[in-house]
Amino acid sequence: MTRRRRIVRSVGPNRSDDESLPPALSRREWLRLAGAGAAVGLLASHTAAAQQRALPPRCIVRPEQTEGPYFLDERLERSDIRADAGAGSIAAGVPLELTFRVSGIAGERCAPLRGAIVDVWQCDVLGVYSGFADANGYFDTRERSFLRGYQVTGEDGTARFTTIYPGWYPGRTVHIHFKIRTDPTAGRRAVTSQLYFDDALTDAVHAREPYAAKGRRRVTNANDGIFRRGGRELMLPVVAQADGYAGAFDIGLRL
Ligand code: FE
């Protein structure tokens, strides 16, 4: 298989998303939303709530968070991101049906946002991302494509993915990265953030194989430095279904 684009970055096993923190894309947006120069951390917890009062229930402006080191802009369009074309395999793990319900907010108006590009990327049950080589040789997934891809929202603003409940890697609590773009050439109209899970649910899922083979995680939501910056507003509500879980996440974008 010929990959259109291959970026190789070496990332050690103890390196977290936090260490490559880019300038917060959200800062200017949050400040503008607030209409004041208050600290971003405060805005993450208070401004969104204030904004919500004037908007329909699904029009929830969420805090942005770091993209981290593992995003690849490969334009891999697919709903089931478990597949790995390079290896001809499907990522193991507890199935997770992940739905984004994207709204566009313009002034006091809010409506389902059609045509938004929703990218998702996450680690596998052992805490490994596809598309990278570890500097210390712990893994080399440069020719792999599991657990990443994008969907375009339909008329109802919805984008659906089939994935797995994520594993963990050192320095981070369990999370799924996402990026929503209304125009991929205009970074200003992008929202990049992360989804989080209830810690008790994670403990239950990770007690099962194949997660259990990696051992117990060391970082929970409460002691993750990135989670602390708005993570409570980025929790994915999930319900059990069939052999896994389903979760829908509402998010509003300022247009
Ligand atoms: Fe990550």
Short mmCIF file of C-alpha atoms and ligand atoms in Angstrom, two decimals:
data_model
loop_
_atom_site.label_atom_id
_atom_site.label_comp_id
_atom_site.label_asym_id
_atom_site.label_seq_id
_atom_site.Cartn_x
_atom_site.Cartn_y
_atom_site.Cartn_z
CA MET A 1 0.00 0.00 0.00
CA THR A 2 1.38 3.39 -0.93
CA ARG A 3 0.76 5.98 1.71
CA ARG A 4 0.10 9.46 0.43
CA ARG A 5 1.86 10.99 3.35
CA ARG A 6 4.09 9.63 6.01
CA ILE A 7 5.39 11.71 8.86
CA VAL A 8 7.88 10.13 11.14
CA ARG A 9 8.37 11.55 14.52
CA SER A 10 10.13 9.80 17.30
CA VAL A 11 8.28 9.90 20.56
CA GLY A 12 9.58 8.19 23.65
CA PRO A 13 7.25 6.04 25.75
CA ASN A 14 7.31 8.44 28.65
CA ARG A 15 6.54 11.47 26.64
CA SER A 16 3.06 12.79 27.01
CA ASP A 17 0.93 15.03 24.85
CA ASP A 18 1.71 17.80 27.27
CA GLU A 19 5.33 18.08 26.25
CA SER A 20 4.63 19.20 22.73
CA LEU A 21 1.91 21.60 23.69
CA PRO A 22 1.41 24.00 20.79
CA PRO A 23 0.16 27.52 21.33
CA ALA A 24 -3.46 27.11 22.45
CA LEU A 25 -5.66 27.60 19.45
CA SER A 26 -8.45 28.39 21.80
CA ARG A 27 -6.95 31.31 23.55
CA ARG A 28 -8.08 34.07 21.23
CA GLU A 29 -11.46 32.45 20.74
CA TRP A 30 -12.06 32.11 24.43
CA LEU A 31 -11.01 35.64 25.08
CA ARG A 32 -13.28 36.89 22.35
CA LEU A 33 -16.18 34.87 23.70
CA ALA A 34 -15.64 36.25 27.13
CA GLY A 35 -15.18 39.81 25.98
CA ALA A 36 -12.58 40.20 28.70
CA GLY A 37 -8.99 39.28 29.46
CA ALA A 38 -9.65 36.76 32.20
CA ALA A 39 -7.51 33.67 32.50
CA VAL A 40 -8.21 30.93 30.00
CA GLY A 41 -8.48 28.35 32.75
CA LEU A 42 -11.32 30.24 34.33
CA LEU A 43 -13.04 30.69 31.01
CA ALA A 44 -13.01 26.99 30.38
CA SER A 45 -15.14 26.40 33.42
CA HIS A 46 -17.29 29.50 33.54
CA THR A 47 -17.64 31.09 30.14
CA ALA A 48 -18.98 28.01 28.43
CA ALA A 49 -21.72 27.75 31.03
CA ALA A 50 -22.63 31.39 30.56
CA GLN A 51 -22.72 30.95 26.81
CA GLN A 52 -24.95 27.93 27.13
CA ARG A 53 -27.75 29.73 28.84
CA ALA A 54 -28.67 31.54 25.65
CA LEU A 55 -28.33 28.56 23.32
CA PRO A 56 -30.27 25.36 22.61
CA PRO A 57 -29.21 22.32 24.68
CA ARG A 58 -27.00 20.78 22.03
CA CYS A 59 -25.12 23.99 21.26
CA ILE A 60 -22.32 23.49 23.74
CA VAL A 61 -19.08 25.34 23.21
CA ARG A 62 -16.32 23.10 24.52
CA PRO A 63 -12.85 23.94 25.79
CA GLU A 64 -10.05 23.37 23.32
CA GLN A 65 -7.00 21.36 24.29
CA THR A 66 -3.61 20.50 22.87
CA GLU A 67 -3.40 18.52 19.65
CA GLY A 68 -0.48 16.53 21.05
CA PRO A 69 2.24 14.87 18.98
CA TYR A 70 0.21 12.16 17.26
CA PHE A 71 -2.06 13.92 14.79
CA LEU A 72 -1.54 13.01 11.14
CA ASP A 73 -3.45 14.93 8.51
CA GLU A 74 -3.81 11.94 6.21
CA ARG A 75 -7.39 12.57 5.12
CA LEU A 76 -8.30 8.99 5.92
CA GLU A 77 -12.06 9.03 5.40
CA ARG A 78 -13.78 6.16 7.15
CA SER A 79 -16.30 5.47 9.86
CA ASP A 80 -14.80 2.28 11.28
CA ILE A 81 -11.36 3.44 12.34
CA ARG A 82 -10.40 0.08 13.82
CA ALA A 83 -9.27 -1.20 10.45
CA ASP A 84 -5.61 -1.26 9.55
CA ALA A 85 -5.27 -1.59 5.80
CA GLY A 86 -1.50 -1.96 6.02
CA ALA A 87 -1.66 -4.94 8.32
CA GLY A 88 -5.03 -6.28 7.17
CA SER A 89 -6.24 -6.38 10.74
CA ILE A 90 -8.79 -4.82 13.06
CA ALA A 91 -7.71 -3.14 16.28
CA ALA A 92 -8.65 -5.26 19.28
CA GLY A 93 -10.59 -3.85 22.20
CA VAL A 94 -14.03 -3.12 23.59
CA PRO A 95 -16.13 -1.56 20.79
CA LEU A 96 -17.13 2.07 21.13
CA GLU A 97 -19.69 3.71 18.87
CA LEU A 98 -18.69 7.36 18.95
CA THR A 99 -21.01 10.05 17.63
CA PHE A 100 -20.24 13.74 17.29
CA ARG A 101 -23.22 16.08 17.03
CA VAL A 102 -21.78 19.30 15.67
CA SER A 103 -23.61 22.59 15.75
CA GLY A 104 -22.70 25.90 14.19
CA ILE A 105 -23.22 29.01 16.29
CA ALA A 106 -23.58 32.42 14.71
CA GLY A 107 -24.63 35.10 17.11
CA GLU A 108 -27.75 33.84 18.84
CA ARG A 109 -28.45 31.33 16.09
CA CYS A 110 -27.43 27.71 16.42
CA ALA A 111 -28.12 24.86 14.00
CA PRO A 112 -26.69 21.45 13.03
CA LEU A 113 -23.50 22.06 11.08
CA ARG A 114 -23.30 20.19 7.81
CA GLY A 115 -20.01 19.54 6.03
CA ALA A 116 -17.69 19.81 9.05
CA ILE A 117 -14.67 17.52 8.93
CA VAL A 118 -14.32 15.56 12.14
CA ASP A 119 -10.97 13.85 12.71
CA VAL A 120 -10.44 11.32 15.47
CA TRP A 121 -7.22 9.69 16.60
CA GLN A 122 -6.40 7.62 19.65
CA CYS A 123 -4.11 4.94 21.03
CA ASP A 124 -4.83 1.22 20.98
CA VAL A 125 -5.31 -1.12 23.95
CA LEU A 126 -1.59 -1.02 24.67
CA GLY A 127 -1.28 2.74 24.46
CA VAL A 128 0.25 2.88 20.98
CA TYR A 129 -0.67 5.26 18.15
CA SER A 130 -0.40 4.28 14.51
CA GLY A 131 1.91 6.16 12.19
CA PHE A 132 4.92 6.65 14.44
CA ALA A 133 8.23 5.16 15.44
CA ASP A 134 9.27 5.31 19.03
CA ALA A 135 12.73 6.79 19.59
CA ASN A 136 13.67 3.98 21.93
CA GLY A 137 12.41 1.20 19.73
CA TYR A 138 9.38 0.25 21.78
CA PHE A 139 7.16 0.35 18.70
CA ASP A 140 7.24 1.19 15.03
CA THR A 141 3.79 1.75 13.55
CA ARG A 142 4.85 4.02 10.69
CA GLU A 143 3.13 1.81 8.14
CA ARG A 144 0.04 1.28 10.23
CA SER A 145 -3.17 3.27 10.14
CA PHE A 146 -5.32 1.93 12.98
CA LEU A 147 -7.50 4.18 15.12
CA ARG A 148 -7.43 7.34 13.08
CA GLY A 149 -9.69 8.76 10.41
CA TYR A 150 -12.29 11.37 9.63
CA GLN A 151 -15.94 11.74 8.73
CA VAL A 152 -17.88 14.68 7.32
CA THR A 153 -21.01 15.73 9.16
CA GLY A 154 -24.32 15.26 7.38
CA GLU A 155 -27.42 17.45 7.33
CA ASP A 156 -28.04 16.69 10.98
CA GLY A 157 -24.52 17.71 11.98
CA THR A 158 -23.64 14.16 12.92
CA ALA A 159 -20.44 12.20 12.33
CA ARG A 160 -20.23 8.59 13.48
CA PHE A 161 -17.25 6.40 14.23
CA THR A 162 -16.74 2.82 15.25
CA THR A 163 -13.68 2.56 17.42
CA ILE A 164 -12.53 0.96 20.65
CA TYR A 165 -12.31 2.09 24.24
CA PRO A 166 -8.77 3.48 24.42
CA GLY A 167 -5.93 1.99 26.42
CA TRP A 168 -3.43 4.16 28.28
CA TYR A 169 0.09 5.42 27.94
CA PRO A 170 2.44 7.00 30.48
CA GLY A 171 1.70 10.52 31.59
CA ARG A 172 -1.90 10.72 30.43
CA THR A 173 -5.34 9.74 31.52
CA VAL A 174 -7.49 7.86 28.99
CA HIS A 175 -8.57 10.06 26.12
CA ILE A 176 -9.52 10.35 22.47
CA HIS A 177 -8.26 13.24 20.37
CA PHE A 178 -10.48 15.08 17.93
CA LYS A 179 -10.29 17.97 15.54
CA ILE A 180 -13.25 19.58 13.80
CA ARG A 181 -12.65 21.79 10.78
CA THR A 182 -15.12 23.78 8.76
CA ASP A 183 -12.35 24.60 6.31
CA PRO A 184 -9.12 22.57 6.47
CA THR A 185 -7.16 25.42 4.92
CA ALA A 186 -8.25 27.87 7.59
CA GLY A 187 -6.89 26.82 10.96
CA ARG A 188 -8.84 29.62 12.60
CA ARG A 189 -12.00 27.64 12.03
CA ALA A 190 -10.74 24.54 13.73
CA VAL A 191 -11.54 23.14 17.12
CA THR A 192 -9.01 20.70 18.55
CA SER A 193 -9.63 18.97 21.83
CA GLN A 194 -9.88 15.64 23.63
CA LEU A 195 -12.63 13.40 25.00
CA TYR A 196 -12.44 11.79 28.42
CA PHE A 197 -14.11 8.91 30.21
CA ASP A 198 -15.42 8.27 33.67
CA ASP A 199 -12.55 6.84 35.72
CA ALA A 200 -14.63 4.04 37.23
CA LEU A 201 -15.70 2.92 33.79
CA THR A 202 -12.11 2.97 32.58
CA ASP A 203 -11.04 0.85 35.53
CA ALA A 204 -13.74 -1.68 34.71
CA VAL A 205 -12.86 -1.82 31.03
CA HIS A 206 -9.14 -1.97 31.64
CA ALA A 207 -9.56 -4.87 34.04
CA ARG A 208 -10.53 -6.96 31.01
CA GLU A 209 -8.29 -8.43 28.38
CA PRO A 210 -6.67 -7.33 26.18
CA TYR A 211 -6.27 -4.16 28.24
CA ALA A 212 -5.28 -5.93 31.45
CA ALA A 213 -2.09 -7.28 29.91
CA LYS A 214 -0.56 -3.82 30.05
CA GLY A 215 -1.12 -3.44 33.77
CA ARG A 216 -2.88 -0.73 35.68
CA ARG A 217 -2.73 2.85 34.51
CA ARG A 218 -1.03 5.38 36.74
CA VAL A 219 -2.80 8.58 35.69
CA THR A 220 -6.48 9.26 36.26
CA ASN A 221 -8.52 12.27 35.18
CA ALA A 222 -7.85 14.04 38.45
CA ASN A 223 -4.07 13.95 38.13
CA ASP A 224 -3.77 14.59 34.39
CA GLY A 225 -2.47 18.11 33.77
CA ILE A 226 -4.30 18.42 30.45
CA PHE A 227 -7.59 17.11 31.82
CA ARG A 228 -7.47 19.74 34.52
CA ARG A 229 -7.71 22.42 31.87
CA GLY A 230 -11.32 21.92 30.93
CA GLY A 231 -11.60 18.14 30.94
CA ARG A 232 -14.80 18.12 32.96
CA GLU A 233 -16.55 19.71 30.00
CA LEU A 234 -15.08 17.12 27.67
CA MET A 235 -16.40 13.98 29.31
CA LEU A 236 -17.97 11.54 26.88
CA PRO A 237 -21.26 10.24 28.26
CA VAL A 238 -21.50 6.57 27.38
CA VAL A 239 -24.10 3.84 27.63
CA ALA A 240 -23.52 0.12 27.47
CA GLN A 241 -24.67 -1.56 24.31
CA ALA A 242 -24.17 -5.01 22.85
CA ASP A 243 -20.57 -5.95 23.62
CA GLY A 244 -19.33 -2.43 24.17
CA TYR A 245 -20.38 1.18 24.60
CA ALA A 246 -21.90 4.06 22.71
CA GLY A 247 -21.32 7.71 23.35
CA ALA A 248 -22.60 10.92 21.76
CA PHE A 249 -20.80 14.21 22.17
CA ASP A 250 -22.45 17.56 21.48
CA ILE A 251 -20.22 20.39 20.43
CA GLY A 252 -20.91 23.84 19.06
CA LEU A 253 -18.52 25.78 16.85
CA ARG A 254 -18.47 29.54 16.65
CA LEU A 255 -18.68 30.38 12.98
FE FE B 1 -2.91 11.21 23.19
#
